Amino acid sequence: MSDLPRRRALLAAASGIAALAGCSGSDSASNSYPSRNRSIDDYELEHARDETGGALFAQGDSLPSPPSDARAPQRRRGRRVLTGEAALSELTFADAPAARTLRSFCAATDFDAASVYLLAMPVGACREIRFRSVSVERDELANGDLHPHADFCRAYRPANVDCDADETHTVGFAIRLPVAADRSTGAGRGMAGSCQGPAGRPEVFNGSVTVDGSVTTPNGGDDA
Amino acid sequence: MTPRRTSRRRLLAGLGSAAASALAGCSGLPVGDESGPDQPPVSLATDDIGPVAWPESPFPVAVPGSLADAHEARARALLDEVPTEPSIPNEAVAADLGSDRERAASGIDRAVDDPWPLGALAAWRRRRERAATVRGAYRAATGDGDAAAAAERRQAVRADLRAFEADVTYRARSTREAVLAYDPVESLLADAERHVRPTPAYPDDPVGEPFRAGEAVGHVETARATLDDATGLREAYLAERSGTTARWTDVAAAAEALGGSARRTRGAVRESLSGVPSGDDLQDTVARELLRETEWIVESRIDDIDGAMDRGAYATAVVAAGRALAAIEARRAAGEAIRDGAYREPVTRASVRATADRARAAVADIEEAEAPRLAAAFGRPALDRIRYASDLVEDGYGSVVRVRALLVHAVLLARSAPAAATFVAERL
């Protein structure tokens, strides 16, 4: 342990915390049914809505120009995994309240112990996107590579919200994961058309019975 | 009221979706895109399957028109409460509510063409549910949603359902009639049970989730409508029959015995079919599809018996056992024919037409059975397969191999139903 760099040690520790948290999660590992993804339960979430429909952040020094076509979705989309200050400094945020909210949240992250999965996407003015769950790929994380996957769903905004069905807004999510990593070479996102039904898959019972009666500790996998 | 119930004459003249499609001149396919390399493309139309005259409904007395009338009146009253262009601040909610209302309203105005009255009743319940769902969503969206009232209504239906279930003693003139009269009643009770479950739950914030509120309301409405139909069917039967006595013990004993018969028959047929080629030797043939289909349905029917027995639905268990016996016999006949080399040739339009003709003849023979109502109940899966084959052709989906296998299976199921009915009738 002593010859491990501090960051790698934190990575291992953070992963262990995630593992324990994940034991009760929908994708948690069991002794018998290992899962590729580990659900993260102790994340922190910030989300914001920009009713002008502009881009919230972009890689590089400038934001894409406002879309002339109100429905052009690609300019409102964004997805970045921030594993350090450097990754954050490479982003440009819009000068808008929603973007400032996201940037403040990202900037307040201790990247020695955590990472941020940052997403932006377009949404109809009368609808909303809800965050459902987040998981990470355990094998990649064991190698210091954070591959998060976030699941969302689409819903109507409340019926008493005055909105124009033809307008498009932008929503952003910043998910702080209690996992330090050296890098991130991939990320995923799922979107359900409806928010009805339970989020995620049914939980797996993580038993610890042995034939000789000895006590084992559910280890949640091989990356702790 | 709109025209919706078909006369027996029209029914026997061949209604049902197959007939309706044929009359409409719908043609589908070329079917065959999913067939193997040995199967040349074949162009089929629903006319190649043609109309099928359904046998008379198994329910022993006339189904009162008042049951469907009540659903229609209720559905119309529910929709009357929803404006065609709802005024709701959220335009997306308003637009979707409006289109849901339009669909529900146009559904009510369409004729019901199900050949059996109980099928037509089911169609009316679905329409009533759609109307209730729209009304529930509208009330929720406009701030009139009431979670407590919704919960109270659900609980009231549940209590009535339990009371009715406890009161079912299979009063009938005979054990056979008890099976025929109470099988649909039990099916309705099971359906009501599914709809009275508190999922989806009525939302705590109906304005925030009006469509979920509507769905919850719609489910409870269907539970009530289904329970009303179960009550109405029992009343209709008892009103038409004198000298009825409780048949619970007899029906339960018959269900137990016939379930055992079905399992023993399955075992015997399995043993007799040793030497039937495996699917690997029959790639892309009707034989392979038929083997798969006939095996699957046998297991499914046995599961149906077990499920019905577990919930104490003994009349349903008897019908499931009869269908299982017919399915096992169809399996035996198919297996033996395939062992003798049948059903390997490519499908042609002529072979589909010939098989459809045989299916039609076999279905017609159901009415000549010694126990025609039981035979009709046991032969229903044959009718469903013919209808499904016609739907596949109309939609241009699937393969000609599958279409012909479905029709062959329908022939065998329909031919097996009368004998299975006699076997069951002798044990009731």
XYZ file of C-alpha atoms in Angstrom:
652
model
C 0.000 0.000 0.000
C 2.747 2.382 0.848
C 4.125 2.392 -2.664
C 0.837 3.368 -4.195
C 0.478 6.995 -5.157
C -1.937 8.863 -2.927
C -4.437 9.267 -5.750
C -4.517 5.555 -6.452
C -5.052 4.899 -2.774
C -7.943 7.293 -2.718
C -9.273 5.659 -5.834
C -9.201 2.279 -4.133
C -10.761 3.644 -0.968
C -13.432 5.527 -2.832
C -14.205 2.486 -4.887
C -14.591 0.515 -1.717
C -17.044 3.034 -0.364
C -18.948 2.827 -3.580
C -18.908 -0.923 -3.355
C -20.466 -0.938 0.077
C -23.025 1.599 -1.017
C -23.718 -0.434 -4.088
C -24.580 -3.554 -2.142
C -28.104 -2.334 -1.695
C -28.400 -0.870 -5.142
C -30.252 -2.236 -8.098
C -27.145 -3.344 -9.887
C -25.247 -4.329 -6.828
C -23.028 -7.307 -6.962
C -23.797 -10.457 -5.108
C -21.554 -13.350 -4.301
C -23.293 -15.459 -6.888
C -24.361 -13.007 -9.528
C -21.563 -10.605 -10.382
C -22.629 -7.563 -12.339
C -20.551 -5.494 -14.750
C -22.009 -2.240 -13.492
C -22.169 -1.050 -9.929
C -25.011 1.166 -8.854
C -23.909 4.256 -6.941
C -26.315 5.339 -4.257
C -24.428 8.083 -2.438
C -24.100 10.501 -5.301
C -24.898 14.207 -5.086
C -27.038 15.770 -7.776
C -27.471 19.251 -9.147
C -29.778 20.041 -12.012
C -30.814 23.216 -13.730
C -33.138 24.316 -16.512
C -32.462 27.048 -19.032
C -35.709 28.299 -20.518
C -33.939 30.143 -23.332
C -32.886 26.796 -24.726
C -29.219 27.720 -25.143
C -26.170 25.507 -24.751
C -25.071 25.254 -21.109
C -21.441 24.285 -21.581
C -19.032 23.205 -24.252
C -15.522 21.890 -24.604
C -13.050 24.621 -25.516
C -13.130 28.387 -25.382
C -16.516 29.144 -26.840
C -20.085 27.983 -26.827
C -21.885 27.013 -30.024
C -23.966 29.838 -31.410
C -27.631 29.767 -30.459
C -29.439 27.362 -32.741
C -31.431 29.123 -35.425
C -33.710 26.137 -35.554
C -35.450 25.996 -32.217
C -35.556 22.233 -32.396
C -31.892 21.674 -33.303
C -30.987 19.365 -30.460
C -27.313 18.686 -31.046
C -26.151 22.125 -29.924
C -27.830 21.750 -26.592
C -26.355 18.376 -25.881
C -23.260 17.911 -23.823
C -21.654 15.113 -21.868
C -18.398 15.261 -19.937
C -16.864 13.252 -17.130
C -14.707 15.430 -14.910
C -12.032 13.549 -12.989
C -9.889 16.586 -12.137
C -9.588 20.349 -12.162
C -7.960 20.239 -15.568
C -11.009 18.682 -17.187
C -13.188 21.346 -15.628
C -10.941 24.156 -16.831
C -11.260 22.912 -20.405
C -14.971 23.692 -20.373
C -16.713 26.947 -21.149
C -20.003 27.562 -19.373
C -22.740 29.856 -20.637
C -23.426 33.113 -18.884
C -26.805 31.991 -17.660
C -28.152 31.072 -14.218
C -28.549 27.397 -15.068
C -25.001 27.132 -16.374
C -23.600 29.003 -13.366
C -25.392 26.601 -11.035
C -23.770 23.643 -12.744
C -20.328 25.243 -12.843
C -20.446 26.129 -9.150
C -21.365 22.577 -8.286
C -18.535 21.180 -10.391
C -16.028 23.647 -8.961
C -16.932 22.663 -5.403
C -15.872 19.081 -6.027
C -12.828 17.558 -4.320
C -11.428 15.668 -7.262
C -9.071 13.725 -5.021
C -12.107 11.901 -3.703
C -14.845 12.423 -6.250
C -15.709 12.924 -9.894
C -18.532 14.642 -11.740
C -20.621 13.381 -14.595
C -21.959 16.467 -16.370
C -24.749 16.297 -18.919
C -26.950 18.691 -20.860
C -29.829 17.913 -23.173
C -32.809 19.584 -24.852
C -36.318 19.109 -23.539
C -39.719 20.361 -24.625
C -40.897 23.384 -22.673
C -43.863 21.410 -21.324
C -41.843 18.373 -20.342
C -39.092 17.533 -17.955
C -36.288 15.053 -17.675
C -35.821 13.281 -14.374
C -32.674 11.619 -13.147
C -33.253 7.993 -12.140
C -29.944 6.332 -11.287
C -26.235 6.223 -11.926
C -23.761 3.377 -12.091
C -20.130 2.857 -12.961
C -18.351 0.071 -14.778
C -16.430 -1.747 -12.112
C -13.723 -3.302 -14.283
C -12.810 0.007 -15.863
C -12.826 1.748 -12.508
C -10.390 -0.772 -11.097
C -7.961 0.499 -13.736
C -8.540 4.122 -12.840
C -10.853 4.727 -15.776
C -14.291 6.033 -14.802
C -17.136 4.997 -17.075
C -20.371 6.292 -15.560
C -23.816 5.499 -16.889
C -26.776 7.662 -15.929
C -30.412 6.808 -16.486
C -33.123 9.388 -16.992
C -36.784 9.436 -17.888
C -39.115 11.855 -19.592
C -42.254 13.204 -17.935
C -44.732 16.008 -18.342
C -44.217 19.117 -16.290
C -47.142 19.752 -13.948
C -50.369 20.538 -15.737
C -50.556 24.012 -14.201
C -47.209 25.109 -15.654
C -47.911 27.628 -18.388
C -45.791 26.507 -21.328
C -45.694 26.465 -25.115
C -45.526 22.982 -26.579
C -43.445 24.242 -29.507
C -40.629 25.693 -27.421
C -37.465 23.894 -26.374
C -35.518 24.328 -23.163
C -32.185 22.932 -22.057
C -31.655 20.934 -18.894
C -28.345 20.142 -17.276
C -27.363 17.580 -14.664
C -24.180 17.386 -12.624
C -23.799 14.118 -10.746
C -21.035 14.031 -8.157
C -19.799 10.482 -7.715
C -17.830 9.459 -4.586
C -15.237 7.883 -6.824
C -11.825 9.251 -7.719
C -10.344 8.253 -11.033
C -7.326 8.998 -13.177
C -9.283 9.484 -16.350
C -12.490 8.755 -18.163
C -12.591 7.305 -21.632
C -16.284 6.597 -21.847
C -19.724 7.328 -20.460
C -23.284 6.312 -21.144
C -26.795 7.577 -20.790
C -30.210 5.960 -20.911
C -33.539 7.666 -21.418
C -36.895 6.071 -20.707
C -39.917 7.503 -22.442
C -41.911 7.410 -19.228
C -41.102 7.846 -15.566
C -43.728 5.357 -14.440
C -42.554 2.178 -12.828
C -39.624 1.602 -10.553
C -36.263 3.102 -11.377
C -33.711 0.490 -12.281
C -33.917 -3.258 -12.120
C -35.127 -5.242 -9.108
C -32.552 -5.592 -6.393
C -30.472 -8.723 -6.092
C -30.447 -10.511 -2.747
C -26.842 -10.580 -1.670
C -26.625 -13.669 0.517
C -23.601 -14.829 2.495
C -24.458 -18.376 3.574
C -21.706 -20.974 3.293
C -22.023 -24.739 3.438
C -19.751 -25.003 6.476
C -21.534 -22.245 8.397
C -18.594 -19.853 8.393
C -19.353 -16.178 8.115
C -18.385 -14.344 4.976
C -18.570 -10.679 4.270
C -20.365 -9.720 1.119
C -17.537 -8.065 -0.763
C -19.597 -6.513 -3.507
C -17.129 -7.500 -6.155
C -13.484 -7.464 -6.988
C -12.633 -3.811 -7.151
C -12.671 -2.872 -3.492
C -76.991 3.301 -28.909
C -74.665 2.315 -31.656
C -74.934 -0.990 -33.484
C -72.523 -3.342 -31.837
C -73.927 -6.799 -31.233
C -73.970 -9.250 -34.055
C -76.796 -11.631 -34.591
C -76.111 -15.320 -34.560
C -76.823 -15.411 -38.285
C -74.151 -12.841 -38.997
C -71.851 -14.535 -36.557
C -72.173 -17.840 -38.337
C -71.826 -16.105 -41.646
C -68.302 -15.508 -40.627
C -67.440 -12.530 -38.580
C -64.234 -12.163 -36.655
C -61.161 -10.372 -37.725
C -60.273 -12.938 -40.348
C -63.604 -12.494 -41.998
C -63.607 -8.775 -41.563
C -60.212 -8.515 -43.147
C -61.220 -10.699 -46.026
C -64.383 -8.768 -46.655
C -62.440 -5.546 -46.573
C -60.246 -6.964 -49.292
C -57.133 -6.576 -47.239
C -54.221 -8.303 -48.740
C -50.893 -8.626 -47.186
C -47.426 -9.858 -47.748
C -45.540 -11.263 -49.787
C -44.993 -13.262 -46.698
C -41.848 -15.260 -46.634
C -39.136 -12.755 -45.847
C -38.363 -14.608 -42.651
C -38.523 -18.059 -44.200
C -35.442 -20.101 -44.924
C -33.590 -20.474 -48.203
C -35.601 -23.551 -49.208
C -38.844 -21.633 -49.016
C -39.643 -19.673 -52.168
C -41.461 -16.385 -51.577
C -45.223 -16.807 -51.526
C -47.704 -14.016 -51.859
C -50.686 -14.404 -49.573
C -53.836 -12.413 -48.960
C -56.333 -12.719 -46.154
C -58.711 -14.170 -48.752
C -56.440 -17.208 -48.840
C -57.445 -17.910 -45.257
C -60.967 -16.635 -45.584
C -63.774 -16.181 -43.105
C -64.359 -18.611 -40.283
C -67.753 -19.268 -38.776
C -67.314 -19.405 -35.044
C -69.339 -21.978 -33.139
C -71.901 -20.769 -30.677
C -70.513 -19.220 -27.509
C -69.939 -21.704 -24.658
C -71.835 -19.555 -22.155
C -75.067 -21.500 -21.565
C -77.560 -18.618 -21.620
C -77.895 -15.342 -23.481
C -75.649 -12.562 -22.262
C -77.886 -9.622 -21.332
C -77.443 -6.631 -23.595
C -77.858 -4.446 -20.528
C -74.273 -5.221 -19.505
C -72.784 -3.716 -22.665
C -75.332 -0.910 -22.561
C -74.191 0.013 -19.065
C -70.566 0.177 -20.205
C -71.467 2.327 -23.165
C -73.589 4.717 -21.117
C -70.891 5.031 -18.500
C -68.163 5.569 -21.094
C -70.151 8.296 -22.803
C -70.969 9.982 -19.502
C -67.303 9.961 -18.514
C -66.226 11.495 -21.797
C -68.960 14.117 -21.607
C -67.115 15.590 -18.643
C -63.998 16.214 -20.712
C -64.002 19.117 -23.181
C -62.780 18.337 -26.679
C -60.165 21.064 -26.266
C -59.209 21.082 -22.595
C -58.072 24.422 -21.245
C -54.904 23.567 -19.341
C -51.830 25.794 -18.969
C -49.394 23.034 -19.919
C -49.965 22.828 -23.665
C -48.455 19.369 -24.012
C -50.777 17.979 -21.360
C -53.720 19.764 -22.976
C -52.866 18.458 -26.440
C -52.349 14.867 -25.323
C -55.518 14.911 -23.252
C -57.403 16.184 -26.255
C -56.070 13.473 -28.519
C -56.713 10.795 -25.877
C -60.280 12.011 -25.622
C -60.710 11.929 -29.379
C -59.404 8.360 -29.587
C -61.639 7.238 -26.746
C -64.678 8.885 -28.332
C -64.063 7.398 -31.770
C -63.564 3.992 -30.152
C -67.005 4.162 -28.591
C -68.589 4.852 -31.951
C -67.017 1.863 -33.681
C -69.019 -1.337 -34.048
C -67.960 -4.284 -31.937
C -67.416 -7.289 -34.150
C -66.263 -9.926 -31.685
C -68.066 -13.142 -32.566
C -68.793 -14.110 -28.973
C -70.827 -11.864 -26.648
C -68.265 -12.124 -23.868
C -65.588 -10.870 -26.250
C -67.818 -7.958 -27.134
C -68.307 -7.216 -23.431
C -64.550 -7.171 -22.965
C -64.268 -4.669 -25.797
C -66.788 -2.424 -24.054
C -64.890 -2.642 -20.790
C -61.729 -1.522 -22.563
C -63.600 1.446 -24.019
C -64.988 2.321 -20.624
C -61.486 2.146 -19.187
C -60.134 4.492 -21.831
C -62.920 6.976 -21.096
C -62.321 6.758 -17.348
C -58.594 7.214 -17.879
C -59.165 10.374 -19.880
C -61.651 11.733 -17.367
C -59.336 10.900 -14.463
C -56.406 12.627 -16.157
C -58.524 15.667 -16.944
C -59.724 16.011 -13.384
C -56.192 15.644 -12.104
C -54.828 18.196 -14.556
C -57.470 20.733 -13.627
C -56.879 20.372 -9.911
C -59.944 18.260 -9.195
C -58.045 15.056 -8.596
C -58.776 13.504 -5.260
C -56.320 10.888 -4.022
C -58.445 9.997 -1.017
C -61.548 9.460 -3.126
C -59.587 7.342 -5.579
C -58.248 5.168 -2.769
C -61.697 4.841 -1.264
C -63.184 3.748 -4.564
C -60.442 1.180 -5.086
C -61.009 -0.193 -1.616
C -64.769 -0.359 -2.166
C -64.327 -2.383 -5.361
C -61.886 -4.664 -3.571
C -64.321 -5.280 -0.743
C -67.154 -6.017 -3.179
C -64.883 -8.333 -5.134
C -63.995 -10.312 -2.025
C -67.645 -10.556 -1.016
C -68.668 -11.787 -4.454
C -65.845 -14.348 -4.577
C -66.889 -15.718 -1.222
C -70.423 -16.101 -2.497
C -69.564 -18.171 -5.587
C -70.683 -21.720 -4.911
C -71.160 -22.705 -8.567
C -74.934 -22.888 -8.356
C -76.041 -24.568 -11.541
C -78.398 -27.084 -13.045
C -75.548 -29.529 -13.660
C -71.828 -29.741 -13.099
C -71.266 -29.282 -16.818
C -73.281 -26.086 -16.835
C -71.497 -24.967 -13.706
C -68.219 -25.193 -15.608
C -69.587 -23.356 -18.630
C -71.314 -20.637 -16.622
C -68.624 -19.996 -14.024
C -65.470 -20.244 -16.155
C -66.086 -16.757 -17.577
C -67.170 -15.510 -14.153
C -63.878 -16.699 -12.653
C -61.911 -15.183 -15.512
C -63.628 -11.874 -14.887
C -62.880 -12.083 -11.179
C -59.208 -12.731 -11.906
C -59.188 -9.759 -14.253
C -60.876 -7.568 -11.657
C -58.276 -8.670 -9.135
C -55.469 -7.564 -11.439
C -57.080 -4.173 -11.945
C -57.834 -3.486 -8.314
C -54.162 -3.758 -7.329
C -52.802 -0.445 -6.094
C -50.379 -0.228 -8.998
C -50.221 2.211 -10.540
C -50.874 4.158 -7.375
C -52.824 7.385 -7.587
C -50.143 10.102 -7.342
C -49.822 12.322 -4.304
C -49.618 15.291 -6.657
C -52.255 14.709 -9.352
C -51.559 18.053 -11.046
C -47.934 17.002 -11.394
C -48.788 13.592 -12.835
C -52.242 13.789 -14.392
C -51.784 10.854 -16.756
C -50.679 8.547 -13.990
C -53.729 9.661 -12.041
C -55.843 8.845 -15.082
C -54.311 5.424 -15.412
C -54.983 4.630 -11.765
C -58.591 5.773 -12.117
C -58.974 3.750 -15.326
C -57.785 0.581 -13.635
C -60.272 0.919 -10.820
C -63.032 1.681 -13.305
C -62.195 -1.529 -15.135
C -62.146 -3.475 -11.899
C -65.642 -2.205 -11.145
C -66.875 -2.860 -14.687
C -65.418 -6.360 -14.659
C -66.963 -7.182 -11.332
C -70.293 -5.855 -12.612
C -70.046 -8.183 -15.600
C -69.205 -11.158 -13.389
C -72.211 -10.358 -11.237
C -74.395 -9.852 -14.284
C -73.378 -13.141 -15.885
C -74.124 -15.111 -12.753
C -77.472 -13.391 -12.363
C -78.288 -13.994 -16.021
C -77.528 -17.682 -15.713
C -79.483 -18.171 -12.496
C -82.427 -16.206 -13.868
C -82.698 -18.609 -16.796
C -82.345 -21.828 -14.817
C -84.491 -23.323 -12.111
C -83.522 -26.120 -9.769
C -79.934 -25.019 -9.410
C -77.794 -26.314 -6.564
C -74.288 -25.591 -5.370
C -71.737 -27.547 -7.439
C -68.569 -26.366 -5.771
C -67.556 -29.792 -4.513
C -68.211 -31.501 -7.828
C -66.464 -28.873 -9.920
C -63.439 -28.836 -7.615
C -63.188 -32.624 -7.656
C -63.505 -32.711 -11.426
C -60.825 -30.062 -11.785
C -58.456 -32.068 -9.614
C -59.105 -35.284 -11.521
C -58.950 -33.721 -14.975
C -55.737 -31.915 -14.128
C -54.288 -35.304 -13.264
C -55.612 -36.725 -16.521
C -53.967 -33.953 -18.480
C -50.604 -34.579 -16.838
C -50.815 -38.351 -17.307
C -51.860 -37.930 -20.933
C -48.949 -35.574 -21.501
C -46.577 -38.177 -20.092
C -48.029 -40.948 -22.228
C -47.834 -38.867 -25.390
C -44.289 -37.805 -24.647
C -43.341 -41.444 -24.408
C -45.160 -42.342 -27.593
C -43.412 -39.636 -29.545
C -39.911 -40.980 -29.152
C -38.153 -40.955 -32.473
C -39.657 -37.706 -33.695
C -36.915 -35.726 -35.440
C -35.468 -32.794 -33.577
C -35.841 -29.237 -34.729
C -32.261 -29.221 -36.020
C -33.209 -31.774 -38.658
C -36.210 -29.776 -39.762
C -34.829 -26.286 -40.326
C -37.193 -23.876 -42.063
C -40.042 -26.341 -42.366
C -43.629 -26.282 -41.212
C -42.758 -29.430 -39.280
C -40.290 -27.594 -37.092
C -42.627 -24.714 -36.440
C -45.442 -27.124 -35.676
C -43.356 -29.132 -33.234
C -42.367 -25.983 -31.412
C -45.873 -24.596 -31.363
C -47.573 -27.795 -30.242
C -45.066 -28.360 -27.463
C -45.308 -24.829 -26.170
C -49.082 -24.814 -25.975
C -49.189 -28.066 -24.021
C -46.914 -26.668 -21.338
C -48.830 -23.417 -21.292
C -52.148 -25.203 -20.788
C -50.773 -27.315 -17.962
C -49.569 -24.097 -16.334
C -53.075 -22.691 -16.781
C -54.526 -25.621 -14.861
C -52.067 -25.153 -12.018
C -52.652 -21.413 -11.880
C -56.422 -21.820 -11.775
C -56.242 -24.514 -9.105
C -53.959 -22.331 -6.999
C -56.477 -19.501 -6.942
C -59.471 -21.792 -6.450
C -60.905 -21.137 -9.902
C -62.132 -24.668 -10.447
C -64.351 -24.070 -13.464
C -61.443 -22.350 -15.187
C -59.238 -25.283 -14.231
C -61.672 -27.699 -15.875
C -61.700 -25.658 -19.088
C -57.916 -25.424 -18.964
C -57.737 -29.189 -18.547
C -60.002 -29.694 -21.545
C -57.850 -27.364 -23.609
C -54.769 -29.175 -22.370
C -56.191 -32.512 -23.479
C -56.990 -31.113 -26.922
C -53.519 -29.575 -27.118
C -51.852 -32.850 -26.134
C -53.845 -34.733 -28.734
C -52.851 -32.146 -31.339
C -49.261 -32.596 -30.240
C -49.508 -36.360 -30.630
C -51.075 -36.137 -34.074
C -48.523 -33.585 -35.262
C -45.589 -35.557 -33.830
C -46.654 -38.810 -35.443
C -47.229 -37.151 -38.809
C -43.847 -35.469 -38.656
C -42.194 -38.744 -37.691
C -43.774 -40.145 -40.852
C -42.221 -37.407 -42.944
C -45.033 -34.845 -43.154
C -44.815 -31.042 -43.290
C -41.370 -30.774 -44.794
C -42.365 -29.510 -48.228
C -42.182 -25.793 -49.042
C -45.337 -23.827 -48.411
C -47.404 -22.781 -51.390
C -50.439 -20.588 -51.674
C -52.452 -23.685 -52.529
C -51.279 -25.510 -49.405
C -52.235 -22.546 -47.237
C -55.682 -22.370 -48.829
C -56.192 -26.112 -48.434
C -55.154 -26.017 -44.791
C -57.445 -23.061 -44.140
C -60.305 -25.037 -45.696
C -59.562 -27.956 -43.397
C -59.445 -25.604 -40.414
C -62.815 -24.170 -41.398
C -64.295 -27.658 -41.670
C -62.838 -28.733 -38.352
C -64.240 -25.655 -36.629
C -67.650 -26.284 -38.206
C -67.606 -29.817 -36.799
C -67.314 -28.440 -33.266
C -71.014 -27.642 -33.346
C -71.740 -31.294 -34.102
C -69.877 -32.507 -31.023
C -71.651 -34.503 -28.324
C -70.902 -31.663 -25.907
C -70.861 -28.685 -28.288
C -70.486 -25.926 -25.714
C -67.585 -27.626 -23.999
C -66.094 -28.363 -27.421
C -66.422 -24.696 -28.326
C -64.657 -23.719 -25.114
C -61.870 -26.213 -25.735
C -61.664 -25.298 -29.425
C -61.224 -21.591 -28.782
C -57.415 -21.793 -29.152
C -57.955 -23.100 -32.697
C -60.045 -20.042 -33.511
C -57.391 -17.790 -32.040
C -54.740 -19.379 -34.259
C -56.767 -18.873 -37.404
C -57.330 -15.264 -36.444
C -53.647 -14.817 -35.682
C -52.616 -16.365 -38.992
C -54.944 -13.961 -40.767
C -53.507 -11.026 -38.822
C -49.976 -12.064 -39.804
C -50.969 -12.091 -43.453
C -52.784 -8.790 -43.183
C -49.848 -7.143 -41.444
C -47.261 -8.721 -43.718
C -45.446 -9.966 -40.675
C -43.915 -13.357 -40.030
C -43.459 -16.060 -42.627
C -45.590 -18.327 -44.745
C -44.103 -21.233 -42.832
C -45.459 -19.803 -39.622
C -48.816 -19.012 -41.173
C -49.266 -22.559 -42.435
C -48.046 -24.066 -39.147
C -50.617 -21.984 -37.272
C -53.353 -23.219 -39.575
C -52.258 -26.845 -39.287
C -52.227 -26.448 -35.532
C -55.703 -24.939 -35.676
C -56.921 -27.944 -37.665
C -55.525 -30.366 -35.103
C -56.811 -28.406 -32.104
C -60.285 -28.077 -33.585
C -60.409 -31.760 -34.465
C -59.296 -32.678 -30.951
C -61.787 -30.469 -29.159
C -64.947 -32.600 -29.586
C -63.304 -35.754 -28.229
C -61.742 -33.829 -25.367
C -65.179 -32.388 -24.622
C -66.714 -35.849 -24.524
C -63.957 -37.064 -22.215
C -64.460 -34.140 -19.861
C -68.262 -34.246 -20.012
C -68.214 -37.889 -18.927
C -66.277 -36.891 -15.838
C -68.381 -33.974 -14.720
